[in-house]
């Protein structure tokens, strides 16, 4: 395991533990975060822990052209129950992701430190949010980091059935139109698998990053 110093530097990822833990320490400055994404590394840690950096093997990804939309979801989307915006309420989206209760527990890893770091990335034009609205109420969304032809997904939430799926499907369509070639989903979830995400070896993921960044 790598112990990071104040220097903004990440050694090449060659080995991690079975969960993908690669390094600890450092900070969440915008410069360090952007370098981490370029190297296929992301932060993930609880509030009472040191900063932990991960590079899982395999890596869970979605190629935008491979997205799967079920017939029932296609029919639902035609009903226009929800509307869709980009970067209208970044702070509200990340706050809702923070509060979301998940199968593996609440989203406590989105600490104040993480919150402020991604707000700054949003201010710099790298982090982006997707909002799903039912009338004027925010009912779903997601956020992540966009660089080159890659979108690095971070978290999503849903307060209504199908809200996060709706937002994700609409966003992937938009990303395709913008030339995005790769969506990093980080680690396995059945939700994203149902939408076409799949695992690939880390070495293959790092090769794709080099191509698309």
XYZ file of N, CA and C in Angstrom:
639
model
N 0.833 -1.193 0.000
C 0.000 0.000 0.000
C 0.873 1.251 0.000
N 0.464 2.243 -0.768
C 1.223 3.476 -0.886
C 0.762 4.455 0.198
N 1.715 5.098 0.865
C 1.419 6.157 1.826
C 1.748 7.484 1.137
N 0.748 8.317 0.951
C 0.935 9.558 0.211
C 1.443 10.673 1.113
N 2.241 11.541 0.535
C 2.758 12.710 1.246
C 2.037 13.953 0.741
N 2.559 15.123 1.078
C 1.973 16.380 0.606
C 2.215 16.591 -0.888
N 3.195 15.889 -1.437
C 3.479 16.014 -2.869
C 2.292 15.484 -3.677
N 1.916 16.234 -4.737
C 0.806 15.806 -5.601
C 1.350 14.789 -6.590
N 1.296 13.517 -6.185
C 1.907 12.455 -6.980
C 1.264 11.127 -6.637
N 1.011 10.303 -7.649
C 0.527 8.933 -7.465
C 1.440 7.995 -8.243
N 2.106 7.057 -7.569
C 2.857 6.038 -8.311
C 1.910 5.218 -9.192
N 2.449 4.623 -10.232
C 1.643 3.790 -11.118
C 0.990 2.653 -10.329
N -0.276 2.412 -10.608
C -1.002 1.341 -9.913
C -0.530 -0.008 -10.440
N 0.071 -0.782 -9.564
C 0.497 -2.130 -9.942
C -0.101 -3.183 -9.027
N -0.462 -2.778 -7.804
C -0.981 -3.758 -6.867
C -1.905 -3.068 -5.869
N -2.935 -3.776 -5.425
C -3.862 -3.293 -4.406
C -4.271 -4.477 -3.553
N -5.018 -4.212 -2.466
C -5.565 -5.343 -1.733
C -6.791 -5.860 -2.485
N -7.452 -6.875 -1.948
C -8.545 -7.529 -2.681
C -9.734 -6.602 -2.913
N -9.865 -5.563 -2.111
C -10.956 -4.601 -2.290
C -10.576 -3.450 -3.217
N -9.332 -3.430 -3.657
C -8.881 -2.369 -4.546
C -8.220 -1.207 -3.840
N -7.991 -1.318 -2.521
C -7.332 -0.232 -1.794
C -5.895 -0.085 -2.275
N -5.563 1.131 -2.691
C -4.264 1.386 -3.317
C -3.364 2.253 -2.447
N -3.928 3.277 -1.799
C -3.105 4.226 -1.048
C -3.931 4.888 0.041
N -3.252 5.470 1.016
C -3.908 6.286 2.033
C -3.127 7.580 2.207
N -3.844 8.597 2.679
C -3.185 9.872 2.959
C -3.421 10.920 1.885
N -2.616 11.943 1.891
C -2.760 13.032 0.933
C -3.892 13.959 1.318
N -4.508 14.548 0.325
C -5.606 15.488 0.554
C -6.600 15.384 -0.596
N -7.645 16.209 -0.529
C -8.665 16.212 -1.585
C -8.635 17.523 -2.362
N -7.443 18.042 -2.585
C -7.325 19.235 -3.417
C -7.761 18.905 -4.836
N -8.230 19.906 -5.550
C -8.678 19.680 -6.928
C -7.553 19.110 -7.783
N -6.342 19.607 -7.583
C -5.200 19.126 -8.362
C -4.965 17.637 -8.131
N -5.029 17.206 -6.878
C -4.789 15.792 -6.578
C -5.939 14.921 -7.095
N -7.170 15.386 -6.908
C -8.315 14.611 -7.382
C -8.279 14.400 -8.891
N -7.988 15.445 -9.641
C -7.955 15.323 -11.101
C -6.839 14.393 -11.547
N -5.700 14.457 -10.866
C -4.604 13.537 -11.190
C -5.011 12.100 -10.878
N -5.710 11.914 -9.756
C -6.158 10.565 -9.390
C -7.061 9.972 -10.461
N -8.023 10.746 -10.920
C -8.931 10.235 -11.961
C -8.165 9.869 -13.227
N -7.197 10.688 -13.584
C -6.403 10.385 -14.789
C -5.664 9.059 -14.656
N -5.366 8.669 -13.417
C -4.620 7.438 -13.180
C -5.529 6.272 -12.794
N -6.844 6.479 -12.881
C -7.765 5.398 -12.576
C -7.953 5.150 -11.096
N -7.801 6.200 -10.289
C -7.876 6.103 -8.821
C -8.987 7.023 -8.333
N -9.696 6.616 -7.300
C -10.725 7.491 -6.730
C -10.725 7.373 -5.202
N -11.153 8.431 -4.504
C -11.198 8.391 -3.029
C -12.494 7.748 -2.542
N -12.387 7.014 -1.438
C -13.574 6.379 -0.847
C -13.227 6.026 0.594
N -13.827 6.739 1.540
C -13.470 6.530 2.939
C -14.566 7.116 3.821
N -14.676 6.592 5.031
C -15.628 7.119 5.994
C -15.047 8.330 6.713
N -15.918 9.094 7.330
C -15.513 10.374 7.909
C -14.460 10.220 8.994
N -14.481 9.108 9.707
C -13.542 8.903 10.813
C -12.277 8.164 10.381
N -12.063 8.045 9.080
C -10.899 7.328 8.547
C -9.961 8.294 7.821
N -8.702 7.894 7.645
C -7.833 8.674 6.751
C -8.342 8.571 5.322
N -7.906 9.466 4.464
C -8.311 9.415 3.055
C -7.782 8.122 2.432
N -8.683 7.344 1.858
C -8.307 6.087 1.209
C -8.555 6.212 -0.291
N -7.643 5.665 -1.085
C -7.704 5.753 -2.544
C -7.789 4.348 -3.122
N -8.697 4.159 -4.077
C -8.975 2.832 -4.617
C -8.753 2.758 -6.126
N -8.358 1.566 -6.553
C -8.275 1.243 -7.979
C -8.649 -0.233 -8.120
N -9.956 -0.541 -8.156
C -10.407 -1.939 -8.121
C -10.003 -2.723 -9.365
N -9.851 -4.016 -9.177
C -9.605 -4.942 -10.278
C -10.472 -6.184 -10.032
N -11.509 -6.407 -10.842
C -11.828 -5.692 -12.084
C -12.475 -4.337 -11.813
N -12.601 -3.552 -12.888
C -13.256 -2.240 -12.831
C -14.609 -2.345 -13.513
N -15.610 -1.718 -12.935
C -16.971 -1.781 -13.479
C -17.187 -0.568 -14.382
N -17.518 -0.810 -15.639
C -17.625 0.286 -16.608
C -18.870 0.113 -17.477
N -19.228 1.212 -18.134
C -20.287 1.159 -19.147
C -19.793 1.884 -20.384
N -19.856 1.222 -21.509
C -19.649 1.896 -22.783
C -20.998 2.482 -23.192
N -21.085 3.780 -23.460
C -22.384 4.402 -23.739
C -23.195 3.692 -24.818
N -22.522 3.116 -25.800
C -23.236 2.428 -26.878
C -23.852 1.111 -26.417
N -23.477 0.642 -25.220
C -23.962 -0.646 -24.724
C -25.079 -0.505 -23.689
N -25.583 0.705 -23.484
C -26.618 0.880 -22.473
C -27.859 0.067 -22.835
N -28.459 -0.553 -21.811
C -29.653 -1.366 -21.994
C -30.854 -0.649 -21.379
N -31.889 -0.475 -22.167
C -33.123 0.140 -21.674
C -34.252 -0.861 -21.908
N -34.823 -1.373 -20.830
C -35.877 -2.384 -20.955
C -37.106 -1.792 -21.634
N -37.940 -2.659 -22.168
C -39.163 -2.201 -22.822
C -40.070 -1.459 -21.849
N -40.111 -1.948 -20.606
C -40.956 -1.283 -19.611
C -40.414 0.109 -19.286
N -39.083 0.241 -19.266
C -38.493 1.558 -19.000
C -38.696 2.486 -20.188
N -38.595 1.955 -21.394
C -38.871 2.761 -22.582
C -40.289 3.310 -22.539
N -41.225 2.464 -22.150
C -42.624 2.891 -22.064
C -42.803 3.939 -20.978
N -42.116 3.744 -19.852
C -42.216 4.707 -18.746
C -41.685 6.078 -19.167
N -40.567 6.096 -19.875
C -39.953 7.365 -20.249
C -40.829 8.164 -21.217
N -41.643 7.457 -21.999
C -42.542 8.137 -22.936
C -43.697 8.857 -22.227
N -43.911 8.520 -20.967
C -44.998 9.140 -20.219
C -44.651 10.554 -19.737
N -43.354 10.902 -19.798
C -42.907 12.233 -19.381
C -43.290 12.558 -17.935
N -43.125 11.565 -17.064
C -43.399 11.772 -15.640
C -42.368 12.719 -15.031
N -41.112 12.568 -15.468
C -40.011 13.356 -14.932
C -39.444 14.288 -15.997
N -38.748 15.323 -15.527
C -37.933 16.162 -16.411
C -36.479 16.076 -15.957
N -35.591 16.613 -16.776
C -34.154 16.323 -16.651
C -33.361 17.608 -16.871
N -32.426 17.905 -15.961
C -31.549 19.072 -16.136
C -30.112 18.696 -15.794
N -29.190 19.551 -16.195
C -27.765 19.370 -15.912
C -27.264 20.578 -15.131
N -26.571 20.294 -14.016
C -25.890 21.342 -13.237
C -26.810 22.466 -12.772
N -28.068 22.167 -12.574
C -28.978 23.189 -12.061
C -28.919 23.266 -10.535
N -28.673 22.099 -9.891
C -28.675 22.050 -8.419
C -27.609 21.068 -7.931
N -26.352 21.333 -8.274
C -25.265 20.420 -7.911
C -25.237 20.170 -6.407
N -25.300 21.238 -5.623
C -25.201 21.086 -4.170
C -26.332 20.222 -3.613
N -27.542 20.398 -4.135
C -28.676 19.602 -3.662
C -28.522 18.131 -4.040
N -27.971 17.871 -5.231
C -27.766 16.484 -5.663
C -26.773 15.780 -4.750
N -25.639 16.411 -4.489
C -24.622 15.743 -3.669
C -25.104 15.597 -2.229
N -25.894 16.545 -1.748
C -26.461 16.429 -0.402
C -27.427 15.253 -0.333
N -28.239 15.058 -1.359
C -29.164 13.925 -1.382
C -28.427 12.601 -1.495
N -27.347 12.571 -2.281
C -26.520 11.360 -2.358
C -25.922 11.036 -0.988
N -25.570 12.075 -0.272
C -24.987 11.920 1.059
C -25.983 11.277 2.028
N -27.252 11.638 1.909
C -28.287 11.169 2.833
C -28.882 9.825 2.431
N -28.635 9.402 1.202
C -29.287 8.200 0.683
C -28.928 6.963 1.501
N -29.919 6.151 1.796
C -29.702 4.883 2.485
C -29.556 3.799 1.435
N -28.474 3.039 1.520
C -28.165 2.039 0.503
C -28.102 0.649 1.127
N -28.035 -0.359 0.285
C -27.989 -1.734 0.778
C -26.780 -1.953 1.678
N -25.673 -1.256 1.375
C -24.474 -1.432 2.185
C -24.366 -0.367 3.272
N -25.444 0.384 3.514
C -25.436 1.393 4.575
C -25.637 2.778 4.010
N -25.748 3.786 4.887
C -25.938 5.161 4.419
C -24.699 5.684 3.717
N -24.882 6.737 2.920
C -23.758 7.290 2.160
C -22.850 8.162 3.003
N -22.434 7.616 4.169
C -21.647 8.413 5.113
C -20.278 8.789 4.567
N -19.842 8.119 3.507
C -18.522 8.437 2.961
C -18.486 9.834 2.332
N -19.659 10.406 2.038
C -19.680 11.776 1.528
C -19.652 12.715 2.738
N -18.466 12.895 3.283
C -18.259 13.747 4.447
C -18.244 15.213 4.021
N -18.153 16.109 4.985
C -18.031 17.535 4.659
C -16.813 17.791 3.783
N -15.733 17.060 4.064
C -14.498 17.206 3.292
C -14.720 16.815 1.832
N -15.405 15.702 1.617
C -15.712 15.251 0.261
C -16.675 16.232 -0.412
N -17.676 16.661 0.328
C -18.670 17.603 -0.185
C -18.000 18.849 -0.745
N -17.124 19.438 0.041
C -16.472 20.683 -0.375
C -15.528 20.449 -1.552
N -14.857 19.290 -1.573
C -13.918 18.992 -2.660
C -14.637 18.907 -4.004
N -15.806 18.254 -4.028
C -16.523 18.096 -5.301
C -17.283 19.355 -5.688
N -17.679 20.149 -4.709
C -18.246 21.456 -5.031
C -17.203 22.310 -5.751
N -15.963 22.234 -5.297
C -14.897 22.998 -5.950
C -14.648 22.470 -7.362
N -14.675 21.147 -7.542
C -14.522 20.595 -8.894
C -15.659 21.050 -9.797
N -16.848 21.181 -9.229
C -17.974 21.698 -9.994
C -17.749 23.157 -10.380
N -17.241 23.936 -9.455
C -16.935 25.340 -9.743
C -15.897 25.472 -10.849
N -14.980 24.501 -10.914
C -13.916 24.519 -11.924
C -14.376 23.937 -13.260
N -15.582 23.379 -13.297
C -16.119 22.854 -14.550
C -15.838 21.389 -14.805
N -15.346 20.655 -13.800
C -15.043 19.237 -13.984
C -16.142 18.326 -13.442
N -16.691 18.645 -12.272
C -17.769 17.829 -11.708
C -19.103 18.333 -12.240
N -20.004 17.390 -12.486
C -21.283 17.728 -13.110
C -22.394 16.953 -12.421
N -23.546 17.585 -12.305
C -24.697 16.914 -11.697
C -25.815 16.744 -12.709
N -26.603 15.715 -12.481
C -27.821 15.446 -13.244
C -28.977 15.542 -12.256
N -29.993 16.297 -12.603
C -31.172 16.438 -11.742
C -32.403 15.846 -12.422
N -33.189 15.115 -11.653
C -34.462 14.576 -12.125
C -35.561 15.223 -11.295
N -36.539 15.810 -11.990
C -37.590 16.571 -11.326
C -38.953 15.946 -11.562
N -39.785 15.957 -10.536
C -41.197 15.657 -10.662
C -41.926 16.955 -10.340
N -42.466 17.576 -11.362
C -42.945 18.956 -11.239
C -41.747 19.820 -10.822
N -41.812 20.472 -9.667
C -40.686 21.310 -9.244
C -39.886 20.691 -8.106
N -40.078 19.402 -7.873
C -39.392 18.735 -6.766
C -38.272 17.839 -7.286
N -37.091 17.968 -6.673
C -35.952 17.129 -7.020
C -36.180 15.731 -6.459
N -36.277 14.730 -7.343
C -36.610 13.374 -6.900
C -35.533 12.347 -7.250
N -34.478 12.771 -7.920
C -33.405 11.851 -8.269
C -32.251 12.602 -8.903
N -31.130 11.912 -9.025
C -29.988 12.548 -9.675
C -28.707 11.778 -9.461
N -27.664 12.306 -10.012
C -26.337 11.716 -9.879
C -25.293 12.797 -10.120
N -24.055 12.503 -9.728
C -22.967 13.427 -10.029
C -21.687 12.640 -10.291
N -20.758 13.295 -10.940
C -19.482 12.675 -11.240
C -18.553 13.682 -11.874
N -17.466 13.192 -12.407
C -16.409 14.032 -12.969
C -16.247 13.712 -14.446
N -16.201 14.743 -15.263
C -16.066 14.556 -16.709
C -14.737 15.138 -17.162
N -13.939 14.288 -17.821
C -12.640 14.696 -18.340
C -12.406 14.023 -19.686
N -11.971 14.794 -20.662
C -11.733 14.210 -21.972
C -12.993 13.542 -22.488
N -12.870 12.271 -22.875
C -14.018 11.507 -23.364
C -14.486 10.477 -22.344
N -14.270 10.808 -21.051
C -14.614 9.889 -19.972
C -15.481 10.596 -18.935
N -16.524 9.896 -18.464
C -17.281 10.367 -17.315
C -17.060 9.395 -16.174
N -16.627 9.904 -15.025
C -16.380 9.101 -13.833
C -17.564 9.281 -12.880
N -18.438 8.297 -12.820
C -19.606 8.395 -11.960
C -19.223 8.263 -10.497
N -19.848 9.059 -9.644
C -19.539 9.008 -8.217
C -20.694 8.468 -7.378
N -21.875 9.042 -7.510
C -22.977 8.592 -6.682
C -24.299 9.009 -7.312
N -25.371 8.307 -6.938
C -26.701 8.673 -7.408
C -27.705 8.457 -6.290
N -28.883 9.064 -6.438
C -29.933 8.870 -5.453
C -31.285 8.862 -6.165
N -32.286 8.324 -5.492
C -33.626 8.267 -6.068
C -34.657 8.334 -4.946
N -35.570 9.284 -5.051
C -36.664 9.414 -4.090
C -37.983 8.922 -4.655
N -37.989 8.566 -5.934
C -39.162 8.007 -6.600
C -38.721 6.818 -7.431
N -39.609 5.860 -7.588
C -39.311 4.695 -8.414
C -38.942 5.136 -9.833
N -37.838 4.602 -10.335
C -37.332 4.846 -11.695
C -36.650 6.204 -11.882
N -36.594 7.043 -10.841
C -36.026 8.383 -11.029
C -34.548 8.337 -11.389
N -33.758 7.546 -10.679
C -32.328 7.503 -10.986
C -32.072 6.830 -12.336
N -32.874 5.797 -12.663
C -32.727 5.156 -13.979
C -33.039 6.154 -15.091
N -34.113 6.896 -14.912
C -34.498 7.913 -15.893
C -33.350 8.900 -16.104
N -32.807 9.429 -15.019
C -31.725 10.405 -15.129
C -30.484 9.827 -15.775
N -30.149 8.596 -15.400
C -28.953 7.966 -15.953
C -29.100 7.722 -17.453
N -30.246 7.192 -17.861
C -30.466 6.902 -19.279
C -30.436 8.187 -20.108
N -31.101 9.224 -19.627
C -31.094 10.505 -20.334
C -29.679 11.074 -20.417
N -28.941 10.932 -19.329
C -27.585 11.491 -19.295
C -26.645 10.727 -20.223
N -26.756 9.413 -20.253
C -25.904 8.631 -21.153
C -26.159 9.033 -22.600
N -27.402 9.274 -22.955
C -27.726 9.732 -24.305
C -27.049 11.078 -24.588
N -27.091 11.969 -23.610
C -26.419 13.266 -23.767
C -24.911 13.092 -23.896
N -24.329 12.234 -23.062
C -22.885 11.998 -23.122
C -22.467 11.453 -24.484
N -23.276 10.561 -25.038
C -22.985 10.037 -26.374
C -22.923 11.171 -27.391
N -23.866 12.091 -27.307
C -23.893 13.213 -28.256
C -22.691 14.129 -28.074
N -22.083 14.089 -26.888
C -20.908 14.916 -26.604
C -19.599 14.191 -26.910
N -19.686 12.958 -27.372
C -18.489 12.201 -27.736
C -17.855 11.418 -26.610
N -18.541 11.292 -25.471
C -17.999 10.494 -24.369
C -17.969 9.022 -24.773
N -16.833 8.376 -24.529
C -16.628 6.997 -24.964
C -16.642 5.979 -23.830
N -16.499 6.452 -22.586
C -16.349 5.534 -21.458
C -16.989 6.141 -20.214
N -17.769 5.330 -19.505
C -18.343 5.737 -18.220
C -17.778 4.802 -17.149
N -17.088 5.374 -16.192
C -16.514 4.606 -15.087
C -17.559 4.476 -13.986
N -17.973 3.252 -13.710
C -18.948 2.988 -12.642
C -18.260 2.512 -11.365
N -16.937 2.404 -11.410
C -16.090 2.072 -10.264
C -16.262 0.623 -9.810
N -17.329 0.331 -9.052
C -17.509 -1.018 -8.511
C -18.907 -1.537 -8.839
N -19.066 -2.839 -8.741
C -20.305 -3.511 -9.156
C -21.517 -3.038 -8.373
N -22.608 -2.770 -9.091
C -23.944 -2.694 -8.498
C -24.908 -3.385 -9.468
N -25.907 -4.059 -8.918
C -26.869 -4.734 -9.772
C -27.688 -3.715 -10.567
N -27.903 -2.545 -9.984
C -28.648 -1.468 -10.645
C -27.979 -1.087 -11.960
N -26.669 -0.853 -11.912
C -25.948 -0.456 -13.127
C -25.733 -1.634 -14.061
N -25.603 -2.832 -13.502
C -25.480 -4.018 -14.368
C -26.732 -4.168 -15.227
N -27.895 -3.880 -14.644
C -29.143 -4.000 -15.392
C -29.217 -2.994 -16.541
N -28.399 -1.944 -16.455
C -28.375 -0.920 -17.500
C -27.227 -1.119 -18.499
N -26.499 -2.230 -18.350
C -25.476 -2.559 -19.336
C -24.042 -2.463 -18.863
N -23.824 -2.051 -17.618
C -22.448 -1.962 -17.106
C -21.866 -3.359 -16.919
N -20.554 -3.471 -17.028
C -19.892 -4.776 -16.919
C -18.473 -4.610 -16.380
N -17.904 -5.666 -15.803
C -16.535 -5.585 -15.286
C -15.512 -5.828 -16.397
N -14.395 -5.133 -16.310
C -13.250 -5.400 -17.195
C -11.987 -5.407 -16.339
N -10.916 -6.079 -16.779
C -9.669 -6.060 -16.019
C -9.145 -4.626 -15.855
N -8.514 -4.371 -14.713
C -7.991 -3.019 -14.459
C -7.014 -2.582 -15.542
N -6.183 -3.469 -16.012
C -5.209 -3.090 -17.028
C -5.904 -2.614 -18.299
N -7.032 -3.245 -18.625
C -7.801 -2.817 -19.794
C -8.428 -1.451 -19.553
N -8.929 -1.238 -18.339
C -9.508 0.058 -17.982
C -8.464 1.163 -18.090
N -7.261 0.916 -17.588
C -6.205 1.928 -17.643
C -5.801 2.228 -19.084
N -5.821 1.213 -19.931
C -5.548 1.434 -21.355
C -6.616 2.330 -21.987
N -7.884 2.092 -21.620
C -8.969 2.916 -22.145
C -8.827 4.356 -21.669
N -8.398 4.541 -20.426
C -8.183 5.904 -19.927
C -7.133 6.622 -20.757
N -6.039 5.934 -21.031
C -4.978 6.550 -21.846
C -5.499 6.954 -23.212
N -6.375 6.129 -23.775
C -6.912 6.416 -25.116
C -7.877 7.598 -25.101
N -8.726 7.654 -24.075
C -9.830 8.618 -24.098
C -9.572 9.907 -23.298
N -8.500 9.947 -22.534
C -8.140 11.181 -21.840
C -7.088 11.975 -22.616
